PDB file of C-alpha atoms in Angstrom:
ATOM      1  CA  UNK G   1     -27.795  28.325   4.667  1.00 89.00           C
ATOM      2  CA  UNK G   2     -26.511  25.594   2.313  1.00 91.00           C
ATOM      3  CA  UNK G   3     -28.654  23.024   0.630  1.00 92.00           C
ATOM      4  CA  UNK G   4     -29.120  20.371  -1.652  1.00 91.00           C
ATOM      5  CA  UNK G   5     -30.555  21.352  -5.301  1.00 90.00           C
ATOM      6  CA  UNK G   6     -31.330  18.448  -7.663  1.00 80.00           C
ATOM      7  CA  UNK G   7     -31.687  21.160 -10.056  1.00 79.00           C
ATOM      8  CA  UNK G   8     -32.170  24.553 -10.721  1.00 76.00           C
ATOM      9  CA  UNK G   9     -28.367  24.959  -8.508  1.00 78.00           C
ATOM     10  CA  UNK G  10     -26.695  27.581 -11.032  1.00 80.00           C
ATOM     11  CA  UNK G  11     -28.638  30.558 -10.911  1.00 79.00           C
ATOM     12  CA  UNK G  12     -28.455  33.505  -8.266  1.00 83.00           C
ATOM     13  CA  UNK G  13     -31.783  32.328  -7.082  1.00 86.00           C
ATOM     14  CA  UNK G  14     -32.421  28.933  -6.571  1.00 85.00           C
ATOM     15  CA  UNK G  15     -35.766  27.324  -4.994  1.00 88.00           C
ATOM     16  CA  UNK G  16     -35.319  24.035  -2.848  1.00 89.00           C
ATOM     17  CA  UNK G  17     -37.841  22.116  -0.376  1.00 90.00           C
ATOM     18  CA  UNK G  18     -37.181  23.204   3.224  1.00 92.00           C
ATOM     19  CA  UNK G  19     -36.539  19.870   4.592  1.00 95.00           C
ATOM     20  CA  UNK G  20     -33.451  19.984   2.767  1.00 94.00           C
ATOM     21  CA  UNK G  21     -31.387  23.248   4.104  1.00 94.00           C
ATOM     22  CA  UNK G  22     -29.505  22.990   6.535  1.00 96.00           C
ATOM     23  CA  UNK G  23     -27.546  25.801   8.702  1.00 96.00           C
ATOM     24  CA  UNK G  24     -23.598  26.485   8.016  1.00 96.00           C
ATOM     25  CA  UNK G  25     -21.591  26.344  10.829  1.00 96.00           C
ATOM     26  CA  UNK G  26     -19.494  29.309  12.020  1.00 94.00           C
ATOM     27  CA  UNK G  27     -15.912  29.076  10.095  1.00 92.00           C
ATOM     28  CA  UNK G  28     -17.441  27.353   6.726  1.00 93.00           C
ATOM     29  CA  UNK G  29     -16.581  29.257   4.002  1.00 90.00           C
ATOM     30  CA  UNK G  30     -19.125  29.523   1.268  1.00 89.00           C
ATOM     31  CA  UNK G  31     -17.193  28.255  -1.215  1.00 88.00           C
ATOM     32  CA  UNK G  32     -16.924  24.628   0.829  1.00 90.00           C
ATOM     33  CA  UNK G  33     -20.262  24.855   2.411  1.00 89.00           C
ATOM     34  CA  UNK G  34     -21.225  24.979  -1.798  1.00 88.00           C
ATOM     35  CA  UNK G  35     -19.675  22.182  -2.669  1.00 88.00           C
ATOM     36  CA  UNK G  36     -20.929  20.551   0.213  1.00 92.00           C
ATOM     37  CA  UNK G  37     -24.407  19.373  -0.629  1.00 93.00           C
ATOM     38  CA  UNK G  38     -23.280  17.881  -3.792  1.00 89.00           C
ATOM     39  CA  UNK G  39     -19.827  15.533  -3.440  1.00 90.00           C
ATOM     40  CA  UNK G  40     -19.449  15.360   0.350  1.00 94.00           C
ATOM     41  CA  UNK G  41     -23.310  14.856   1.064  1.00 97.00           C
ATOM     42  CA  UNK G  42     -23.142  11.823  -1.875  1.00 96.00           C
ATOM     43  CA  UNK G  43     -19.631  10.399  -0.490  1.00 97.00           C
ATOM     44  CA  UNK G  44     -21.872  10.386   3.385  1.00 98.00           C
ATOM     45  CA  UNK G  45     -24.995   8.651   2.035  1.00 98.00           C
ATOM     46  CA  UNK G  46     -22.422   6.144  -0.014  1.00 98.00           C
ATOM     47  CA  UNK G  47     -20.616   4.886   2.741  1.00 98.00           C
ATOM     48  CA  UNK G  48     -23.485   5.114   5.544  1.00 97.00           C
ATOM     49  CA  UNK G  49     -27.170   4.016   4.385  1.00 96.00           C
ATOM     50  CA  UNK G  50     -26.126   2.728   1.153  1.00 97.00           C
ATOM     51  CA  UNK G  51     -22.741   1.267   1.844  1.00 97.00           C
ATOM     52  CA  UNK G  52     -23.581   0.634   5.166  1.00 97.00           C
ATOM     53  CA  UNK G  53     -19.701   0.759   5.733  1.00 98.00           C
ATOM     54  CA  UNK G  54     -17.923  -1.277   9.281  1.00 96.00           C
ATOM     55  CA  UNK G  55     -15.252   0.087  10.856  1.00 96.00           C
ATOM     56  CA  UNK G  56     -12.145  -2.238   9.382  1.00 97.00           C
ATOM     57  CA  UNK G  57     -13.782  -2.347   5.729  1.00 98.00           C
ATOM     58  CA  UNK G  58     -11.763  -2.269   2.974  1.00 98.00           C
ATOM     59  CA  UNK G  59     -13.179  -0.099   0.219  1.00 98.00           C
ATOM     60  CA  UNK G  60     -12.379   0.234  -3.211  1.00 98.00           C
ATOM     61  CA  UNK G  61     -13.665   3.408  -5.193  1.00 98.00           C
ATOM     62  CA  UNK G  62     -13.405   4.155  -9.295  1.00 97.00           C
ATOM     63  CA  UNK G  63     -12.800   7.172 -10.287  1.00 94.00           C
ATOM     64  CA  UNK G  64     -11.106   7.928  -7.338  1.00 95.00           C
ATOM     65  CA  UNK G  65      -9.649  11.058  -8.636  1.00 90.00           C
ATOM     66  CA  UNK G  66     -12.650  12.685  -9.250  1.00 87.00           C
ATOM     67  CA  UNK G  67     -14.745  15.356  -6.849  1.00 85.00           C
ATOM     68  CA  UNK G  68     -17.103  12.196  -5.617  1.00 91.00           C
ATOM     69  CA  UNK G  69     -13.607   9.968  -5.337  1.00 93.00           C
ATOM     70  CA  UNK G  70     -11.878  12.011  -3.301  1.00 91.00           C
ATOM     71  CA  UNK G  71     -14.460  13.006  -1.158  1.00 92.00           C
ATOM     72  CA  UNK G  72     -14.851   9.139  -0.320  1.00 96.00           C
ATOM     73  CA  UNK G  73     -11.488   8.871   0.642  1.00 96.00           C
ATOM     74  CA  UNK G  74     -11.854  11.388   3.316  1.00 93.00           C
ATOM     75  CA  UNK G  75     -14.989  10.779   4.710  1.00 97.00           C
ATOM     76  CA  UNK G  76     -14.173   6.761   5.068  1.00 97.00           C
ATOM     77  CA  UNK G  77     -11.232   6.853   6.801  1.00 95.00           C
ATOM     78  CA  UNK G  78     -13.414   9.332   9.282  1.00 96.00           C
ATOM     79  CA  UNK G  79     -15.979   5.926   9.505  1.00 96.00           C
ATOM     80  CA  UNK G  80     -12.899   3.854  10.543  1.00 96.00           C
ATOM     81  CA  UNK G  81     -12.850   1.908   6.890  1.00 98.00           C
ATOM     82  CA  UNK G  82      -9.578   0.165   6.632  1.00 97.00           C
ATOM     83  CA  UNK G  83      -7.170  -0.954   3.303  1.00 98.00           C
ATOM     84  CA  UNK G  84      -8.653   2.427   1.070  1.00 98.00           C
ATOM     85  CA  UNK G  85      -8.179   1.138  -2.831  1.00 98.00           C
ATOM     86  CA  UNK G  86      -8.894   3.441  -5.607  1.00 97.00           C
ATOM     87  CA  UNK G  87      -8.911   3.160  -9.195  1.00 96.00           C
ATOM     88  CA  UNK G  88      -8.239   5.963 -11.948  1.00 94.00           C
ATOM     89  CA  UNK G  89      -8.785   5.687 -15.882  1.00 90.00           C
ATOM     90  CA  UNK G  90      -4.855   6.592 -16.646  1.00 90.00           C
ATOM     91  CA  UNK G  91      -1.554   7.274 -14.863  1.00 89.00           C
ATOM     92  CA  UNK G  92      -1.981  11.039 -14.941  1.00 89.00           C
ATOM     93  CA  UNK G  93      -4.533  10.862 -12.593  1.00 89.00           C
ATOM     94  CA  UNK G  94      -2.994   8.773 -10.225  1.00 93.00           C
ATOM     95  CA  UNK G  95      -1.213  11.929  -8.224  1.00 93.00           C
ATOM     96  CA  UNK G  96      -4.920  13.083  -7.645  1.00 91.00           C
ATOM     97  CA  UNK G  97      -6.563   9.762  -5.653  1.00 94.00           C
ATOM     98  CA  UNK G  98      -3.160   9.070  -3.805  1.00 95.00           C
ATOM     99  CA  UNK G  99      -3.438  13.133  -2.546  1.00 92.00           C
ATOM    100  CA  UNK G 100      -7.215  12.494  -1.551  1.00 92.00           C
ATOM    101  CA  UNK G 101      -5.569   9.517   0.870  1.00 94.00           C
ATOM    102  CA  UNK G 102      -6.016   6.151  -1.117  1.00 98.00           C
ATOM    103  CA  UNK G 103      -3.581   3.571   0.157  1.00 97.00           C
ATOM    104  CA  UNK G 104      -3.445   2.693  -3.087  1.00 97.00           C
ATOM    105  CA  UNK G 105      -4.195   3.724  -6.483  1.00 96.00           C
ATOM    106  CA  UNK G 106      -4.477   1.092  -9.312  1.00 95.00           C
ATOM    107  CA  UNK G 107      -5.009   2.397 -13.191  1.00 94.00           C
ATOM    108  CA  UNK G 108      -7.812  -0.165 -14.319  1.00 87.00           C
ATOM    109  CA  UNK G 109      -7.017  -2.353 -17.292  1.00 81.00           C
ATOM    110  CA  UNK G 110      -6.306  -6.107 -17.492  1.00 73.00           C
ATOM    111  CA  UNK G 111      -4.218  -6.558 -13.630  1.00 91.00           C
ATOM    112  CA  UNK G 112      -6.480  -5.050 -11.538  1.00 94.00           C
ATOM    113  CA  UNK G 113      -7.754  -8.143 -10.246  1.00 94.00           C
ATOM    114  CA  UNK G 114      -4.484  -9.497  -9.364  1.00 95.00           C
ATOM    115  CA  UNK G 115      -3.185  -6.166  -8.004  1.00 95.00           C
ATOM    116  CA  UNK G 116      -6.441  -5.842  -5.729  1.00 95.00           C
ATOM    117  CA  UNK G 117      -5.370  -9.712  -4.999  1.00 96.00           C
ATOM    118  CA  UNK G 118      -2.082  -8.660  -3.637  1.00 96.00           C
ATOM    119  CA  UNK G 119      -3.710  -6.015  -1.548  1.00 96.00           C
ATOM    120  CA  UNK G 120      -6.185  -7.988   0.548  1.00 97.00           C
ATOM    121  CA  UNK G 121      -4.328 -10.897  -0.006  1.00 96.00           C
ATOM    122  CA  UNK G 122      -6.594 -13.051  -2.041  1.00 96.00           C
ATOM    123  CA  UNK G 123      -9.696 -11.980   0.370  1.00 96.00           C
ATOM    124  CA  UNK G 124     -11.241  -9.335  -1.622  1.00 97.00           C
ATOM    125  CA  UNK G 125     -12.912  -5.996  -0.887  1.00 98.00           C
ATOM    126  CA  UNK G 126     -15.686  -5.795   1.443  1.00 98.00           C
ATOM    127  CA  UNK G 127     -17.157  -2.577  -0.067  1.00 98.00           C
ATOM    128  CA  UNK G 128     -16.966  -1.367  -3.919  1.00 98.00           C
ATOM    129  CA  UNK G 129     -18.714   1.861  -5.096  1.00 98.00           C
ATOM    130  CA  UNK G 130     -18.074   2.112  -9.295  1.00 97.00           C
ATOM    131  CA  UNK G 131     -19.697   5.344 -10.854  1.00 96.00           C
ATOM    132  CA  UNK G 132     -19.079   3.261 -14.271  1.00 92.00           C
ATOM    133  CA  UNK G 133     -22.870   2.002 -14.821  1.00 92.00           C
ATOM    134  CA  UNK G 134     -22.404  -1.522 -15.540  1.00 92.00           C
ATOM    135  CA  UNK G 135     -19.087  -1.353 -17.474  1.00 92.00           C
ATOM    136  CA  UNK G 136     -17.072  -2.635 -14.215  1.00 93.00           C
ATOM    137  CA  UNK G 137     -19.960  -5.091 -12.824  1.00 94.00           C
ATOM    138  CA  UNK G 138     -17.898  -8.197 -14.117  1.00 93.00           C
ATOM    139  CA  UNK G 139     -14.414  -7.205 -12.644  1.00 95.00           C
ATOM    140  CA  UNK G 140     -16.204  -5.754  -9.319  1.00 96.00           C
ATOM    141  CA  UNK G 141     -17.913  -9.572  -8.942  1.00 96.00           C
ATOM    142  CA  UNK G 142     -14.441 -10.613  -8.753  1.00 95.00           C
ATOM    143  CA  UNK G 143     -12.789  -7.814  -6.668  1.00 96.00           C
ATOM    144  CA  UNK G 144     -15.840  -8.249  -4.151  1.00 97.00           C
ATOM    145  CA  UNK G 145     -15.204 -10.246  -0.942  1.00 97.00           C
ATOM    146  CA  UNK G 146     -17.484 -13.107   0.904  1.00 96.00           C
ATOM    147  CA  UNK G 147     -20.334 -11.392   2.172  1.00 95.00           C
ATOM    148  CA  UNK G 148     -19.212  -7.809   0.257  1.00 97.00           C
ATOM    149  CA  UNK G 149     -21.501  -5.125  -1.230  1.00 97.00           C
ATOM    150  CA  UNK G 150     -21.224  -3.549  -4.638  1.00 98.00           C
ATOM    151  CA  UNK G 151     -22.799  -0.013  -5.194  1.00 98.00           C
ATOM    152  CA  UNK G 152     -23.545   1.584  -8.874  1.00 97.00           C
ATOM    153  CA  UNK G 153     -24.007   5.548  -8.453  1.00 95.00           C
ATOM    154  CA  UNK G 154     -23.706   6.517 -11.670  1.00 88.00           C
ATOM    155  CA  UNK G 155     -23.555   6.619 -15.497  1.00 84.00           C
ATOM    156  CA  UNK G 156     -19.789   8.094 -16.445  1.00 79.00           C
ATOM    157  CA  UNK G 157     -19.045   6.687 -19.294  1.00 74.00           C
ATOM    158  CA  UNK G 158     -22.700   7.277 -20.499  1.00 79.00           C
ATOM    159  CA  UNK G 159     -23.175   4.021 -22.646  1.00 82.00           C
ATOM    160  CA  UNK G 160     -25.896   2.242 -22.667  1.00 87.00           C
ATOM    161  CA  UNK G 161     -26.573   0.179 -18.675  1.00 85.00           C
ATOM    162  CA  UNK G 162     -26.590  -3.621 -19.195  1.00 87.00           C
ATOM    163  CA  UNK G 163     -28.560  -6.142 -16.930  1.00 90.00           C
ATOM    164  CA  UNK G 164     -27.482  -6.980 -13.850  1.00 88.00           C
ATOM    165  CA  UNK G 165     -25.595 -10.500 -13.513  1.00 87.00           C
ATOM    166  CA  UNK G 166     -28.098 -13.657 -12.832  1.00 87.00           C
ATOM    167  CA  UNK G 167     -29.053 -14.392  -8.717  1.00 88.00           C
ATOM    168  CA  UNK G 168     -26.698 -17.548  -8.875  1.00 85.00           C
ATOM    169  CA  UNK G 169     -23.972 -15.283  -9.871  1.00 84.00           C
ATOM    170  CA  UNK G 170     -24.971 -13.434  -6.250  1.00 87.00           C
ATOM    171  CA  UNK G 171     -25.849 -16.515  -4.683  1.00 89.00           C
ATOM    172  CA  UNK G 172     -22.487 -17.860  -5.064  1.00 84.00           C
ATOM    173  CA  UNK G 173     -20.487 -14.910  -4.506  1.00 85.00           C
ATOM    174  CA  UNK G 174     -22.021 -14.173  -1.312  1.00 92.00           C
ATOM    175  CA  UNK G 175     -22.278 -10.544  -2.885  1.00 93.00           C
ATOM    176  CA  UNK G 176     -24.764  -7.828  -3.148  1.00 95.00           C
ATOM    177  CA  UNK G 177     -25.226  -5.391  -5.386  1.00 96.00           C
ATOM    178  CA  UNK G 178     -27.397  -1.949  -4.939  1.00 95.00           C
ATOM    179  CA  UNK G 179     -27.872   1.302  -6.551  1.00 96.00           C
ATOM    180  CA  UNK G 180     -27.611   4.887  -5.269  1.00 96.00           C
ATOM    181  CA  UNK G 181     -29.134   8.366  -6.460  1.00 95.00           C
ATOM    182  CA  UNK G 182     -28.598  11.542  -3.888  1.00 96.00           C
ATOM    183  CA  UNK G 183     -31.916  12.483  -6.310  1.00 94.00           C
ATOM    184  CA  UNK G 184     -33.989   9.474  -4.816  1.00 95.00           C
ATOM    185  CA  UNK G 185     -33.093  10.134  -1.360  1.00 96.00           C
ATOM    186  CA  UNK G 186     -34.039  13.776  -1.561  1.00 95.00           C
ATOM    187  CA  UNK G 187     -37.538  13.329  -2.854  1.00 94.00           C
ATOM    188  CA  UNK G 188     -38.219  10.007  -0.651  1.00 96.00           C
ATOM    189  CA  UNK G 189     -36.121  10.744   2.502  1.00 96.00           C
ATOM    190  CA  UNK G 190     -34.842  14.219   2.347  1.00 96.00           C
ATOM    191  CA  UNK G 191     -34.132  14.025   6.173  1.00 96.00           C
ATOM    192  CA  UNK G 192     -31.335  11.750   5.223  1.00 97.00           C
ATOM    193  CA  UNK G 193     -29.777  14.082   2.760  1.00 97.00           C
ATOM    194  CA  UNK G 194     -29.784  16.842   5.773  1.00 97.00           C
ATOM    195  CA  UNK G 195     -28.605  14.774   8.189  1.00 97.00           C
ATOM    196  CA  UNK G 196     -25.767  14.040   5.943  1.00 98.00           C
ATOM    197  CA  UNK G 197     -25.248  17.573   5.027  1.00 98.00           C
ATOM    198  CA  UNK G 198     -25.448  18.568   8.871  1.00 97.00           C
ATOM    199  CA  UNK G 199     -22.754  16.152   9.315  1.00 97.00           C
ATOM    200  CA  UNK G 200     -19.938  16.909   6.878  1.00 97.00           C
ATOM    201  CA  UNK G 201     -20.328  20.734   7.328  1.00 97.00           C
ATOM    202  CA  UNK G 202     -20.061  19.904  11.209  1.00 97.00           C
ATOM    203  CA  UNK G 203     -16.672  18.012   9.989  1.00 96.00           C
ATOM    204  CA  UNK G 204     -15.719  20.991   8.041  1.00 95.00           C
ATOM    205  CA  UNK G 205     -15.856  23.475  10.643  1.00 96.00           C
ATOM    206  CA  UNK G 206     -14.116  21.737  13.230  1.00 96.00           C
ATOM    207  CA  UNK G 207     -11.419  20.777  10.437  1.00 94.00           C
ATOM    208  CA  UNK G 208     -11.747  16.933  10.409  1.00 94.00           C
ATOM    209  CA  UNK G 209     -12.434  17.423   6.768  1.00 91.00           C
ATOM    210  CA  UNK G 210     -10.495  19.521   4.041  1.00 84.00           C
ATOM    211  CA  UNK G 211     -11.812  20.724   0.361  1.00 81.00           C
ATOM    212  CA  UNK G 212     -10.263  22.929  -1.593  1.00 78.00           C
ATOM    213  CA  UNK G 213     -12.994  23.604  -4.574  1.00 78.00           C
ATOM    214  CA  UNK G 214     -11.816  25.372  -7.871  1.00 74.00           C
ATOM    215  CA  UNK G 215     -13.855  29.102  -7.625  1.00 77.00           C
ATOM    216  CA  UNK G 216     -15.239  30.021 -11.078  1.00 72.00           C
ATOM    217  CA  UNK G 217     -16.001  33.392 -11.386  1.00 71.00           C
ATOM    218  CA  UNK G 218     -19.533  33.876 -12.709  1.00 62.00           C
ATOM    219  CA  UNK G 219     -22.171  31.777 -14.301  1.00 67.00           C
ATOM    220  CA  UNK G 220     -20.899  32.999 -17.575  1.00 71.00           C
ATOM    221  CA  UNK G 221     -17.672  30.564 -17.082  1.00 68.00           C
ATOM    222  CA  UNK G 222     -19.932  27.672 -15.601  1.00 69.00           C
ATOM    223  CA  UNK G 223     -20.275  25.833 -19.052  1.00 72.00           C
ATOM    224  CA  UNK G 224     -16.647  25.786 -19.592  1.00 76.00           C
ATOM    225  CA  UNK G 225     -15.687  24.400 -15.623  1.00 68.00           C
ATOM    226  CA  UNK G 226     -18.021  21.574 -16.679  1.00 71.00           C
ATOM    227  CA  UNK G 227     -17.162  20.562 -20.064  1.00 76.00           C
ATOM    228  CA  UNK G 228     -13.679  20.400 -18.308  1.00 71.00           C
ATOM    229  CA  UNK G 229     -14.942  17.984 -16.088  1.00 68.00           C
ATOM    230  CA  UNK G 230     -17.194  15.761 -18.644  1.00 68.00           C
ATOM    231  CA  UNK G 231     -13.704  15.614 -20.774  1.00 66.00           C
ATOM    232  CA  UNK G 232     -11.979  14.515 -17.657  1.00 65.00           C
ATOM    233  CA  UNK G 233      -9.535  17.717 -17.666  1.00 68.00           C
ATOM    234  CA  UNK G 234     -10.853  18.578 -14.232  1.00 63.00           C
ATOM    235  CA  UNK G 235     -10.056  17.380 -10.776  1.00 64.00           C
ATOM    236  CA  UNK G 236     -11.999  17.826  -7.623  1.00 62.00           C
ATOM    237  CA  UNK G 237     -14.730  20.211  -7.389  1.00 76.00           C
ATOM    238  CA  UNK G 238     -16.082  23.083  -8.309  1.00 75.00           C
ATOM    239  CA  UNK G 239     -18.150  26.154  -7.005  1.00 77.00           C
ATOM    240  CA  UNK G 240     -19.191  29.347  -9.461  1.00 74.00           C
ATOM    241  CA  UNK G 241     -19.270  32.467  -7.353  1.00 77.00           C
ATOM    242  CA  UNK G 242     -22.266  34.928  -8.659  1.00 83.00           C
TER     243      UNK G 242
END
């Protein structure tokens, strides 16, 4: 069985509500089916009930090297998005998005805007998801197409979160702006957290999706595999094997 754990995760017992553990499908290894509930499950509730993703959209994801990043890029060219744009912090990381399946792969810094230009040709994106906090809000209002949607789902730079722009910023942009936790979900709809676990194991074992998670060995190394992460020396994901 595989499920979501808010907390509690590392341990060689862990305790989780019932509504959110789902079955693993025959030819899921446990290492995948691990990392399953965490980045896949987020990247599924990102592009469907938060997202709300069309088939054509162009999407644009930061961080797009990272675990979360690259599990986007799979999952929404499986939910027909079109024009996939991701953004890394530095050139080194650039290899890692364009693996994942990014059409593109921009380094942010001052041409982003014209280089996402150039790419939709003037029109924009229709769907941005920036695990930044508020750092990027400014740049995503102009990245962000007529009638577009901007999702925050996270904190990674950890500084403090501004406010949100004014309505008529909104207004005239035509743009929205929402928020995401796989947290809230699980303790106010956990049936949507299993139906989006259901789904991207289902995609696993019939091979329509493809992770290949970094195996730790022991809960002893765990501190270290995630202090390589929070430094931004690690790429994809990672499972500890107890």
């Amino acid at each position: 069985m595989a499920a979501f754990t808010a907390t509690g995760g590392l341990a060689e017992v862990a305790v989780v509500r019932g509504e959110l553990v789902v079955e693993i499908p025959a030819g899921v290894p446990f290492e995948q089916a691990a990392v399953a509930p965490g980045t896949l499950t987020t990247a599924a509730l990102l592009l469907g009930p938060t997202g709300r993703l069309r088939a054509g959209d162009s999407v644009l994801v930061h961080s797009a090297a990272g675990g979360v990043g690259q599990a986007l890029a799979s999952l929404a060219r499986l939910y027909g998005a079109g024009l996939l744009v991701g953004t890394v912090g530095s050139a080194g990381r650039a290899a890692a998005a364009e693996k994942a399946g990014y059409d593109a792969v921009v380094v942010r810094g001052d041409g982003i805007v014209d280089r996402v230009g150039e790419l939709t040709s003037g029109r924009g994106v229709d769907l941005i998801l920036d695990p930044q906090g508020t750092d990027w809000i400014e740049t995503d209002l102009e990245l962000v197409a007529a009638g577009g949607r901007i999702v925050l789902f996270g904190n990674a730079g950890g500084t403090p979160l501004a406010s949100l722009p004014a309505a008529g910023r909104l207004f005239g942009g035509n743009a929205a702006i929402g928020g995401f936790s796989i947290r809230g979900y699980a303790a106010k709809a956990p049936w949507m957290v299993a139906e989006a676990l259901t789904d991207v194991l289902l995609r696993l074992s019939r091979g329509e999706l493809q992770v290949e998670p970094t195996v730790v060995d022991g809960l002893q190394h765990a501190a270290e595999a995630q202090q390589a992460l929070a430094d931004g020396r690690g790429e994809g994901k990672y499972a500890v094997r107890v």
